[in-house]
Short mmCIF file of C-alpha atoms in Angstrom, two decimals:
data_model
loop_
_atom_site.label_atom_id
_atom_site.label_comp_id
_atom_site.label_asym_id
_atom_site.label_seq_id
_atom_site.Cartn_x
_atom_site.Cartn_y
_atom_site.Cartn_z
CA MET E 1 7.94 -17.13 -91.44
CA SER E 2 4.53 -16.67 -89.92
CA ALA E 3 4.08 -15.31 -86.43
CA ALA E 4 3.86 -17.17 -83.18
CA THR E 5 0.45 -17.18 -81.73
CA ILE E 6 -0.41 -15.48 -78.44
CA ARG E 7 -3.68 -16.57 -76.95
CA THR E 8 -5.84 -15.33 -74.10
CA GLY E 9 -9.00 -17.27 -73.46
CA ARG E 10 -10.60 -17.89 -76.88
CA ALA E 11 -8.95 -14.96 -78.61
CA GLN E 12 -6.01 -15.64 -80.88
CA LEU E 13 -3.91 -12.73 -82.12
CA GLY E 14 -1.16 -12.71 -84.76
CA LEU E 15 2.14 -10.83 -84.37
CA PRO E 16 1.33 -7.54 -86.18
CA ARG E 17 -1.58 -6.72 -83.89
CA LEU E 18 0.38 -7.87 -80.84
CA ILE E 19 3.26 -5.55 -81.50
CA VAL E 20 0.78 -2.68 -81.81
CA LEU E 21 -0.84 -3.65 -78.53
CA CYS E 22 2.44 -4.05 -76.71
CA GLY E 23 3.53 -0.62 -77.92
CA CYS E 24 0.49 0.86 -76.13
CA LEU E 25 0.44 1.52 -72.43
CA ALA E 26 -1.83 -1.46 -71.91
CA LEU E 27 -1.86 -4.85 -73.60
CA SER E 28 -5.52 -4.36 -74.37
CA GLY E 29 -7.43 -7.66 -74.44
CA LEU E 30 -4.29 -9.65 -73.73
CA VAL E 31 -3.50 -9.11 -70.09
CA ASP E 32 -5.15 -10.85 -67.19
CA ALA E 33 -4.20 -9.03 -63.90
CA SER E 34 -4.17 -10.49 -60.46
CA SER E 35 -7.32 -9.59 -58.62
CA SER E 36 -5.67 -8.51 -55.40
CA GLY E 37 -5.32 -4.73 -54.93
CA SER E 38 -2.04 -2.95 -54.41
CA SER E 39 -1.30 -1.31 -51.06
CA SER E 40 -1.17 2.43 -50.66
CA SER E 41 1.63 4.40 -48.97
CA ASP E 42 1.36 7.24 -46.41
CA LEU E 43 2.40 10.35 -48.31
CA THR E 44 3.84 11.82 -45.21
CA SER E 45 6.28 8.97 -44.65
CA ARG E 46 9.84 9.39 -45.82
CA THR E 47 12.74 6.95 -45.32
CA SER E 48 16.22 7.82 -46.37
CA GLU E 49 19.80 6.77 -46.10
CA ASN E 50 23.14 8.12 -47.22
CA THR E 51 26.37 6.47 -48.26
CA GLN E 52 27.41 6.10 -44.70
CA ALA E 53 24.27 4.10 -43.91
CA SER E 54 25.11 0.87 -45.66
CA ALA E 55 22.49 -1.06 -47.68
CA TYR E 56 24.74 -4.10 -47.83
CA PRO E 57 23.80 -7.43 -46.30
CA THR E 58 24.86 -8.14 -42.72
CA GLY E 59 28.54 -8.98 -42.54
CA GLN E 60 29.48 -6.86 -45.58
CA SER E 61 30.95 -3.36 -45.29
CA ARG E 62 32.35 -0.58 -47.38
CA ALA E 63 35.92 0.15 -46.59
CA ARG E 64 36.92 2.51 -49.31
CA GLY E 65 38.63 5.59 -47.84
CA ALA E 66 38.60 9.20 -48.97
CA GLN E 67 42.05 8.76 -50.45
CA GLU E 68 40.50 6.59 -53.18
CA ALA E 69 37.89 9.15 -54.26
CA MET E 70 38.11 10.45 -57.79
CA PRO E 71 39.59 13.98 -57.97
CA GLY E 72 37.04 16.76 -58.22
CA ARG E 73 35.01 18.92 -55.91
CA PRO E 74 32.62 17.09 -53.58
CA LEU E 75 29.12 16.68 -55.01
CA THR E 76 25.74 15.90 -53.46
CA ALA E 77 23.01 13.79 -54.97
CA THR E 78 19.60 12.48 -54.01
CA PHE E 79 18.14 9.31 -55.53
CA VAL E 80 14.40 8.97 -55.30
CA ASN E 81 14.18 5.17 -55.23
CA PRO E 82 10.69 4.24 -56.49
CA GLY E 83 10.75 0.87 -54.72
CA LEU E 84 10.62 -0.38 -51.17
CA ARG E 85 13.57 -0.66 -48.84
CA GLY E 86 14.47 -4.33 -48.84
CA GLU E 87 13.03 -4.95 -52.35
CA ARG E 88 15.71 -6.98 -54.07
CA PHE E 89 16.12 -5.22 -57.38
CA TRP E 90 15.95 -1.71 -56.00
CA ASP E 91 18.40 -2.64 -53.31
CA MET E 92 20.76 -3.74 -56.01
CA VAL E 93 20.39 -0.41 -57.83
CA THR E 94 21.12 1.43 -54.59
CA ASP E 95 24.12 -0.72 -53.75
CA THR E 96 25.93 -0.07 -57.02
CA MET E 97 25.02 3.62 -56.87
CA GLN E 98 26.46 3.89 -53.36
CA ALA E 99 29.67 2.11 -54.38
CA ALA E 100 30.08 4.46 -57.35
CA ALA E 101 29.32 7.52 -55.24
CA LEU E 102 32.12 6.59 -52.84
CA ASP E 103 34.43 6.11 -55.80
CA LEU E 104 33.55 9.50 -57.20
CA ASN E 105 33.49 11.84 -54.19
CA ILE E 106 29.70 12.15 -54.19
CA SER E 107 27.61 12.34 -51.01
CA LEU E 108 24.49 10.32 -51.84
CA GLU E 109 21.11 10.38 -50.05
CA VAL E 110 18.53 7.69 -50.99
CA VAL E 111 14.80 8.23 -50.24
CA TYR E 112 12.10 5.65 -50.93
CA ALA E 113 8.87 6.24 -52.72
CA GLU E 114 7.54 2.83 -51.71
CA ARG E 115 6.00 2.13 -55.13
CA ASN E 116 3.74 5.13 -54.78
CA PRO E 117 3.98 7.63 -57.73
CA TYR E 118 2.48 10.43 -55.63
CA LEU E 119 5.11 9.91 -52.92
CA LEU E 120 7.82 9.88 -55.61
CA LYS E 121 6.74 13.31 -56.80
CA LYS E 122 6.50 14.60 -53.21
CA LEU E 123 9.99 13.42 -52.31
CA ALA E 124 11.53 14.88 -55.48
CA ASN E 125 9.83 18.25 -54.78
CA GLN E 126 11.10 18.18 -51.21
CA ALA E 127 14.67 17.59 -52.41
CA LEU E 128 14.37 20.48 -54.90
CA GLU E 129 12.82 22.86 -52.39
CA SER E 130 15.27 22.00 -49.56
CA PRO E 131 17.63 24.73 -48.42
CA ALA E 132 20.32 22.14 -48.96
CA ALA E 133 19.13 21.04 -52.34
CA PRO E 134 21.41 18.46 -53.97
CA ASP E 135 23.60 19.09 -56.99
CA TYR E 136 21.97 16.16 -58.73
CA LEU E 137 18.52 14.53 -58.51
CA LEU E 138 18.29 11.00 -59.81
CA LEU E 139 14.83 9.93 -61.03
CA VAL E 140 13.19 6.80 -62.40
CA ASN E 141 10.09 7.40 -64.55
CA GLU E 142 8.25 4.58 -62.82
CA GLU E 143 4.64 4.48 -63.99
CA GLN E 144 5.42 7.64 -65.90
CA ALA E 145 5.44 9.67 -62.72
CA ALA E 146 8.64 11.66 -63.10
CA SER E 147 8.30 13.51 -66.40
CA GLU E 148 6.50 16.55 -64.95
CA LEU E 149 9.31 16.96 -62.48
CA LEU E 150 11.60 18.02 -65.31
CA THR E 151 9.72 21.32 -65.67
CA ILE E 152 9.89 21.91 -61.92
CA ALA E 153 13.61 21.19 -61.80
CA ASP E 154 14.24 23.87 -64.40
CA GLY E 155 13.44 26.48 -61.74
CA HIS E 156 16.21 25.22 -59.46
CA ASP E 157 19.98 24.77 -59.50
CA THR E 158 19.71 21.02 -59.34
CA HIS E 159 20.54 18.81 -62.38
CA VAL E 160 18.46 15.77 -63.25
CA VAL E 161 19.58 12.34 -64.43
CA MET E 162 16.94 9.88 -65.50
CA LEU E 163 17.70 6.20 -65.17
CA LEU E 164 16.18 2.77 -66.02
CA ASN E 165 12.85 4.12 -67.15
CA GLY E 166 13.03 7.06 -69.61
CA LEU E 167 10.16 8.98 -71.09
CA SER E 168 7.36 7.28 -73.05
CA ARG E 169 6.91 8.32 -76.66
CA GLU E 170 4.00 10.55 -75.70
CA GLU E 171 6.00 12.25 -72.94
CA ALA E 172 8.94 12.77 -75.27
CA LEU E 173 6.72 14.81 -77.54
CA THR E 174 6.22 17.22 -74.65
CA HIS E 175 9.59 17.10 -72.95
CA GLY E 176 12.03 16.33 -75.77
CA THR E 177 15.46 14.72 -75.14
CA PRO E 178 18.02 15.59 -72.48
CA GLY E 179 18.93 19.26 -72.68
CA SER E 180 16.68 20.07 -75.64
CA LEU E 181 13.74 21.62 -73.72
CA HIS E 182 14.82 21.29 -70.07
CA PRO E 183 18.27 22.70 -69.21
CA SER E 184 18.19 20.91 -65.88
CA TRP E 185 18.00 17.47 -67.61
CA ILE E 186 21.58 16.44 -68.32
CA GLY E 187 21.06 12.88 -69.42
CA SER E 188 19.28 9.54 -69.31
CA ILE E 189 20.73 6.07 -68.74
CA ILE E 190 18.55 3.31 -70.17
CA PRO E 191 19.19 -0.43 -70.39
CA ASP E 192 18.17 -2.43 -73.51
CA ASN E 193 15.12 -4.20 -72.14
CA HIS E 194 13.73 -4.97 -75.56
CA THR E 195 16.71 -7.16 -76.51
CA ALA E 196 16.74 -8.82 -73.08
CA GLY E 197 13.07 -9.74 -73.41
CA LYS E 198 13.65 -11.05 -76.95
CA ARG E 199 16.78 -13.00 -75.91
CA MET E 200 14.86 -14.76 -73.08
CA ALA E 201 12.15 -15.91 -75.56
CA THR E 202 14.69 -17.01 -78.08
CA GLN E 203 16.70 -19.08 -75.63
CA LEU E 204 13.52 -20.73 -74.31
CA ILE E 205 12.56 -21.77 -77.83
CA LYS E 206 16.11 -22.93 -78.65
CA VAL E 207 16.41 -25.18 -75.64
CA ALA E 208 12.80 -26.46 -75.86
CA ARG E 209 13.46 -27.41 -79.49
CA GLU E 210 16.42 -29.54 -78.45
CA GLY E 211 13.94 -31.84 -76.71
CA SER E 212 11.10 -31.31 -79.26
CA PRO E 213 12.50 -30.60 -82.68
CA THR E 214 9.08 -30.51 -84.30
CA GLY E 215 5.49 -29.86 -83.26
CA GLN E 216 3.87 -27.02 -81.35
CA LEU E 217 5.20 -25.55 -78.16
CA HIS E 218 2.93 -23.89 -75.62
CA GLY E 219 3.90 -21.37 -73.02
CA LEU E 220 3.01 -18.72 -70.45
CA ALA E 221 4.32 -15.17 -70.13
CA LEU E 222 4.34 -13.43 -66.77
CA ILE E 223 4.81 -9.68 -67.21
CA GLY E 224 5.32 -7.05 -64.47
CA ASP E 225 3.12 -4.21 -65.71
CA THR E 226 2.00 -2.40 -68.85
CA ARG E 227 2.80 1.17 -67.85
CA THR E 228 6.51 1.70 -67.31
CA PRO E 229 8.62 2.18 -70.48
CA ALA E 230 11.12 -0.52 -69.37
CA SER E 231 8.36 -3.06 -68.95
CA ILE E 232 6.72 -2.19 -72.19
CA ALA E 233 10.05 -2.62 -74.01
CA ARG E 234 10.63 -5.95 -72.26
CA ASN E 235 7.15 -7.14 -73.11
CA THR E 236 7.49 -6.13 -76.75
CA GLY E 237 10.85 -7.91 -77.03
CA MET E 238 9.17 -11.05 -75.70
CA VAL E 239 6.49 -10.97 -78.33
CA VAL E 240 9.08 -10.44 -81.09
CA GLY E 241 11.20 -13.28 -79.76
CA PHE E 242 8.41 -15.76 -79.70
CA SER E 243 7.36 -14.74 -83.17
CA GLN E 244 10.53 -16.37 -84.54
CA ASP E 245 8.99 -19.90 -84.40
CA GLN E 246 5.65 -20.30 -86.14
CA ASP E 247 4.85 -23.28 -83.95
CA VAL E 248 5.12 -21.46 -80.60
CA GLN E 249 1.79 -20.57 -78.98
CA ILE E 250 1.74 -18.37 -75.84
CA ASP E 251 -1.58 -19.28 -74.24
CA ARG E 252 -1.65 -16.56 -71.66
CA ILE E 253 0.06 -13.26 -70.85
CA LEU E 254 -0.58 -12.54 -67.20
CA GLU E 255 0.29 -9.47 -65.19
CA ALA E 256 1.94 -10.67 -61.93
CA ARG E 257 3.02 -7.24 -60.71
CA TRP E 258 6.64 -8.21 -60.29
CA ASN E 259 6.18 -10.38 -57.21
CA THR E 260 6.50 -14.08 -56.33
CA GLN E 261 3.14 -14.50 -54.67
CA ASP E 262 1.06 -13.23 -57.59
CA ALA E 263 3.12 -15.20 -60.01
CA GLU E 264 2.73 -18.42 -58.09
CA HIS E 265 -1.04 -17.95 -57.90
CA LEU E 266 -1.48 -17.05 -61.52
CA THR E 267 0.78 -19.90 -62.70
CA ALA E 268 -1.10 -22.39 -60.51
CA GLN E 269 -4.37 -21.27 -62.12
CA TYR E 270 -2.88 -21.52 -65.58
CA LEU E 271 -1.62 -25.05 -64.91
CA LYS E 272 -5.13 -26.03 -63.78
CA TRP E 273 -6.51 -24.66 -67.03
CA VAL E 274 -3.87 -26.64 -68.99
CA SER E 275 -4.85 -29.78 -67.15
CA ARG E 276 -8.57 -29.30 -67.71
CA SER E 277 -8.11 -28.61 -71.41
CA SER E 278 -5.71 -31.60 -71.86
CA GLY E 279 -3.13 -29.17 -73.10
CA GLN E 280 0.58 -28.83 -72.63
CA ASN E 281 2.98 -26.30 -71.14
CA ASP E 282 6.58 -26.26 -72.30
CA LEU E 283 7.98 -22.93 -71.25
CA ILE E 284 7.42 -19.88 -69.00
CA TRP E 285 8.83 -16.41 -69.72
CA ALA E 286 8.98 -14.27 -66.55
CA ALA E 287 9.83 -10.58 -66.64
CA ASN E 288 11.85 -10.83 -63.42
CA ASP E 289 13.33 -13.39 -61.14
CA ALA E 290 10.76 -12.98 -58.41
CA MET E 291 7.97 -13.96 -60.82
CA ALA E 292 10.13 -16.81 -62.18
CA GLU E 293 10.49 -18.09 -58.63
CA GLY E 294 6.69 -17.97 -58.26
CA ALA E 295 6.18 -19.92 -61.42
CA ILE E 296 8.75 -22.52 -60.25
CA LEU E 297 6.96 -22.94 -56.97
CA ALA E 298 3.68 -23.46 -58.74
CA LEU E 299 5.25 -26.06 -61.09
CA GLU E 300 6.70 -27.98 -58.17
CA SER E 301 3.37 -27.89 -56.29
CA ALA E 302 1.73 -29.37 -59.41
CA GLY E 303 4.26 -32.26 -59.45
CA LEU E 304 6.29 -30.89 -62.40
CA THR E 305 10.08 -30.56 -62.50
CA PRO E 306 11.23 -27.03 -63.52
CA GLY E 307 14.02 -27.21 -66.04
CA VAL E 308 12.90 -30.75 -67.19
CA ASP E 309 9.16 -30.69 -67.73
CA VAL E 310 8.92 -26.94 -68.19
CA LEU E 311 11.65 -24.39 -69.00
CA VAL E 312 11.66 -21.07 -67.11
CA ALA E 313 13.56 -17.88 -67.85
CA GLY E 314 13.75 -14.85 -65.53
CA LEU E 315 15.55 -11.53 -65.35
CA ASN E 316 17.41 -9.47 -62.71
CA TRP E 317 20.68 -11.25 -61.93
CA SER E 318 19.37 -11.52 -58.40
CA PRO E 319 21.08 -13.92 -55.86
CA GLU E 320 17.87 -15.98 -55.94
CA GLY E 321 17.91 -16.13 -59.75
CA ILE E 322 21.55 -17.14 -59.87
CA SER E 323 20.83 -19.95 -57.41
CA MET E 324 17.96 -21.18 -59.51
CA VAL E 325 20.14 -21.15 -62.65
CA LYS E 326 22.90 -23.05 -60.77
CA ASP E 327 20.47 -25.84 -59.72
CA GLN E 328 19.03 -25.83 -63.26
CA ARG E 329 15.49 -25.03 -62.21
CA MET E 330 15.75 -21.88 -64.30
CA LEU E 331 17.28 -21.68 -67.79
CA LEU E 332 18.76 -18.17 -67.40
CA THR E 333 18.50 -14.90 -65.59
CA ASP E 334 19.06 -11.86 -67.87
CA GLY E 335 20.07 -8.62 -66.32
CA GLY E 336 22.74 -6.15 -65.34
CA HIS E 337 20.33 -3.22 -65.69
CA PHE E 338 20.66 -2.42 -61.94
CA MET E 339 24.09 -0.96 -62.71
CA ALA E 340 22.31 2.06 -64.12
CA GLY E 341 22.57 3.33 -60.57
CA ALA E 342 26.35 3.31 -60.82
CA TRP E 343 26.35 4.81 -64.30
CA ALA E 344 24.18 7.71 -63.08
CA MET E 345 26.91 8.54 -60.56
CA VAL E 346 29.54 8.44 -63.30
CA MET E 347 27.49 10.79 -65.46
CA ALA E 348 26.96 13.21 -62.66
CA ARG E 349 30.69 13.35 -61.89
CA ASP E 350 31.57 13.90 -65.58
CA HIS E 351 28.93 16.69 -65.89
CA ALA E 352 30.54 18.49 -62.97
CA ASP E 353 34.04 18.02 -64.27
CA ILE E 354 33.68 18.48 -68.02
CA GLU E 355 33.58 22.16 -69.04
CA GLU E 356 31.47 21.68 -72.20
CA TRP E 357 29.01 18.90 -71.34
CA THR E 358 26.78 17.49 -74.06
CA PRO E 359 23.41 16.25 -72.77
CA ARG E 360 22.80 12.69 -73.94
CA THR E 361 20.90 9.42 -73.58
CA VAL E 362 23.05 6.40 -73.00
CA ASN E 363 21.65 2.98 -73.87
CA PHE E 364 23.60 0.04 -72.50
CA PRO E 365 23.32 -3.71 -73.07
CA MET E 366 22.09 -6.39 -70.69
CA SER E 367 23.32 -9.97 -70.67
CA ALA E 368 22.19 -13.45 -69.62
CA ILE E 369 23.65 -15.62 -66.89
CA THR E 370 23.11 -19.18 -68.14
CA HIS E 371 24.12 -22.72 -67.27
CA ASP E 372 27.24 -22.10 -69.40
CA ASN E 373 28.63 -19.10 -67.54
CA VAL E 374 27.00 -19.27 -64.05
CA ALA E 375 30.01 -20.99 -62.52
CA ARG E 376 32.23 -18.09 -63.56
CA TYR E 377 29.99 -15.12 -62.80
CA GLY E 378 27.46 -16.51 -60.32
CA PRO E 379 29.59 -16.13 -57.17
CA LEU E 380 30.08 -12.42 -57.91
CA LEU E 381 26.34 -11.88 -57.94
CA GLU E 382 25.22 -14.25 -55.14
CA ASN E 383 27.25 -12.31 -52.60
CA PRO E 384 28.29 -9.14 -54.44
CA ASP E 385 31.19 -7.01 -53.19
CA TRP E 386 31.05 -3.86 -55.30
CA GLU E 387 34.25 -2.72 -53.51
CA ALA E 388 35.96 -4.80 -56.17
CA ALA E 389 34.58 -2.60 -58.96
CA ASP E 390 36.23 0.71 -59.94
CA PHE E 391 33.27 2.62 -61.39
CA ALA E 392 35.42 5.77 -61.77
CA ALA E 393 37.24 3.97 -64.57
CA PHE E 394 34.07 4.12 -66.67
CA GLY E 395 34.07 7.92 -66.87
CA LEU E 396 34.68 9.80 -70.15
CA GLN E 397 38.32 9.93 -71.09
CA ALA E 398 40.01 12.08 -73.73
CA SER E 399 40.06 9.07 -76.05
CA ARG E 400 36.30 8.36 -75.63
CA ASP E 401 33.53 10.00 -77.58
CA ASP E 402 30.86 8.35 -75.48
CA TYR E 403 30.34 5.96 -72.60
CA GLU E 404 31.08 2.22 -72.72
CA PHE E 405 28.77 1.09 -70.00
CA ASP E 406 28.51 -2.70 -69.96
CA PRO E 407 27.63 -4.82 -66.88
CA MET E 408 29.71 -7.76 -68.13
CA ARG E 409 32.82 -5.56 -68.14
CA VAL E 410 32.16 -4.81 -64.51
CA LEU E 411 32.02 -8.57 -63.71
CA THR E 412 35.19 -9.18 -65.72
CA GLN E 413 36.86 -6.37 -63.84
CA MET E 414 35.82 -7.91 -60.55
CA LEU E 415 37.24 -11.27 -61.60
CA GLY E 416 40.49 -9.59 -62.52
CA HIS E 417 40.52 -7.80 -59.17
CA GLN E 418 40.13 -11.13 -57.41
CA ALA E 419 43.05 -12.64 -59.31
CA THR E 420 45.25 -9.63 -58.78
CA ALA E 421 44.33 -9.15 -55.13
CA SER E 422 45.28 -12.76 -54.33
CA GLY E 423 48.85 -11.76 -55.14
CA LEU E 424 48.83 -8.56 -53.04
CA PRO E 425 49.69 -8.38 -49.36
CA ARG E 426 46.65 -8.16 -47.13
CA GLN E 427 47.61 -4.58 -46.13
CA ALA E 428 48.36 -3.39 -49.71
CA PRO E 429 47.82 0.39 -50.02
CA ALA E 430 44.47 1.58 -51.30
CA THR E 431 46.10 3.14 -54.38
CA GLN E 432 47.65 -0.20 -55.24
CA ARG E 433 44.29 -1.98 -54.98
CA LYS E 434 42.68 0.75 -57.18
CA THR E 435 45.36 0.28 -59.81
CA ALA E 436 44.65 -3.46 -59.79
CA ARG E 437 40.98 -2.82 -60.45
CA SER E 438 41.67 -0.35 -63.23
CA SER E 439 44.13 -2.71 -64.91
CA ALA E 440 41.50 -5.46 -64.84
CA LEU E 441 39.04 -3.17 -66.51
CA MET E 442 41.52 -2.32 -69.39
CA ASP E 443 41.98 -6.06 -69.92
CA ALA E 444 38.20 -6.66 -70.13
CA PRO E 445 36.79 -7.62 -73.49
CA GLN E 446 35.35 -4.70 -75.44
#
């Protein structure tokens, strides 16, 4: 089967060249970026919180007591969050990380790099040089800013866990794999962004074909950036997914920098181009829910009905994304990758407790919340209570050779907890509630 066509301006490129381009750090010749500049952060600013300073929405609280903590000596950890405080996705990463830390007897500090790679390095160095340096430093290789910190960490007693964004291929040539060249680097936890990006494209084509079995489909792809490994994998998956139908043409790949405002502006400009050229637009692939929301706003402003006139797919499992799937303005929101925060805590706990630790990279799946399953799982994500999850149950056991991290198993566990808790007295002991959560996990599909 021949490749789908991806077009920018007058240039048309087939799949083989596209895959090469997406594998590079920039989609050379394919990407139109928003013209507005990004804001800079003051390198001297530092905001932080610990597990006692809740990041949960108003009205929610963490009530887990010390008696529920996993056995083992108390540990300390610092997470250099590359995002902004209040930024939806990075708050979700922090929330699950905090919940797991409380499960696992880990005192967690979170500091914010405010999307500034220089501040990320500064904060990481401050943590390493501190007289009270943490046992574990949790890093995201956002914009490939964290790799050089591995060498610095080797001169300290702090262990490093990489999450979400691992090393690029070029960086891996220098730094190797966990434990191979850097004794401080105990592991990486990486979601399968490639499959998620491909799945989104495949589902858009599938549903669009239900209304248009033959003929050409036209679409728009909104990507976040071309620098971070996770984004590159997601973008490449998108290209591969759209290549499955020879009559799909992606007219534009636009870099909307992960935010709603840029996505709305770029989509509006794209729709004007479609109108002027007497073209058509059938689908929009957005690399996160915020950009999907921007696309939806632009469609509505143009008098189009999202989900009817144009199909939109997003990613993040955000409350906003779940809401848009429920009202059928959005086809799906892929995600679950934010649970890498919790998995990082599990890995740190196991490293401290297992005598002969084997450094490793753990790749875990993502999943889609669609019209078919949003009624079941949506409420858990619109107003999440990670108290209902027992992240300690995901640690390595004698019968496990490796981790079985899966966000859908967490949601199934939480559903089981809800069902079991409804039959428990309101003042049931904490240990009884924990047993209910663990039992729900064991009943979850493998």
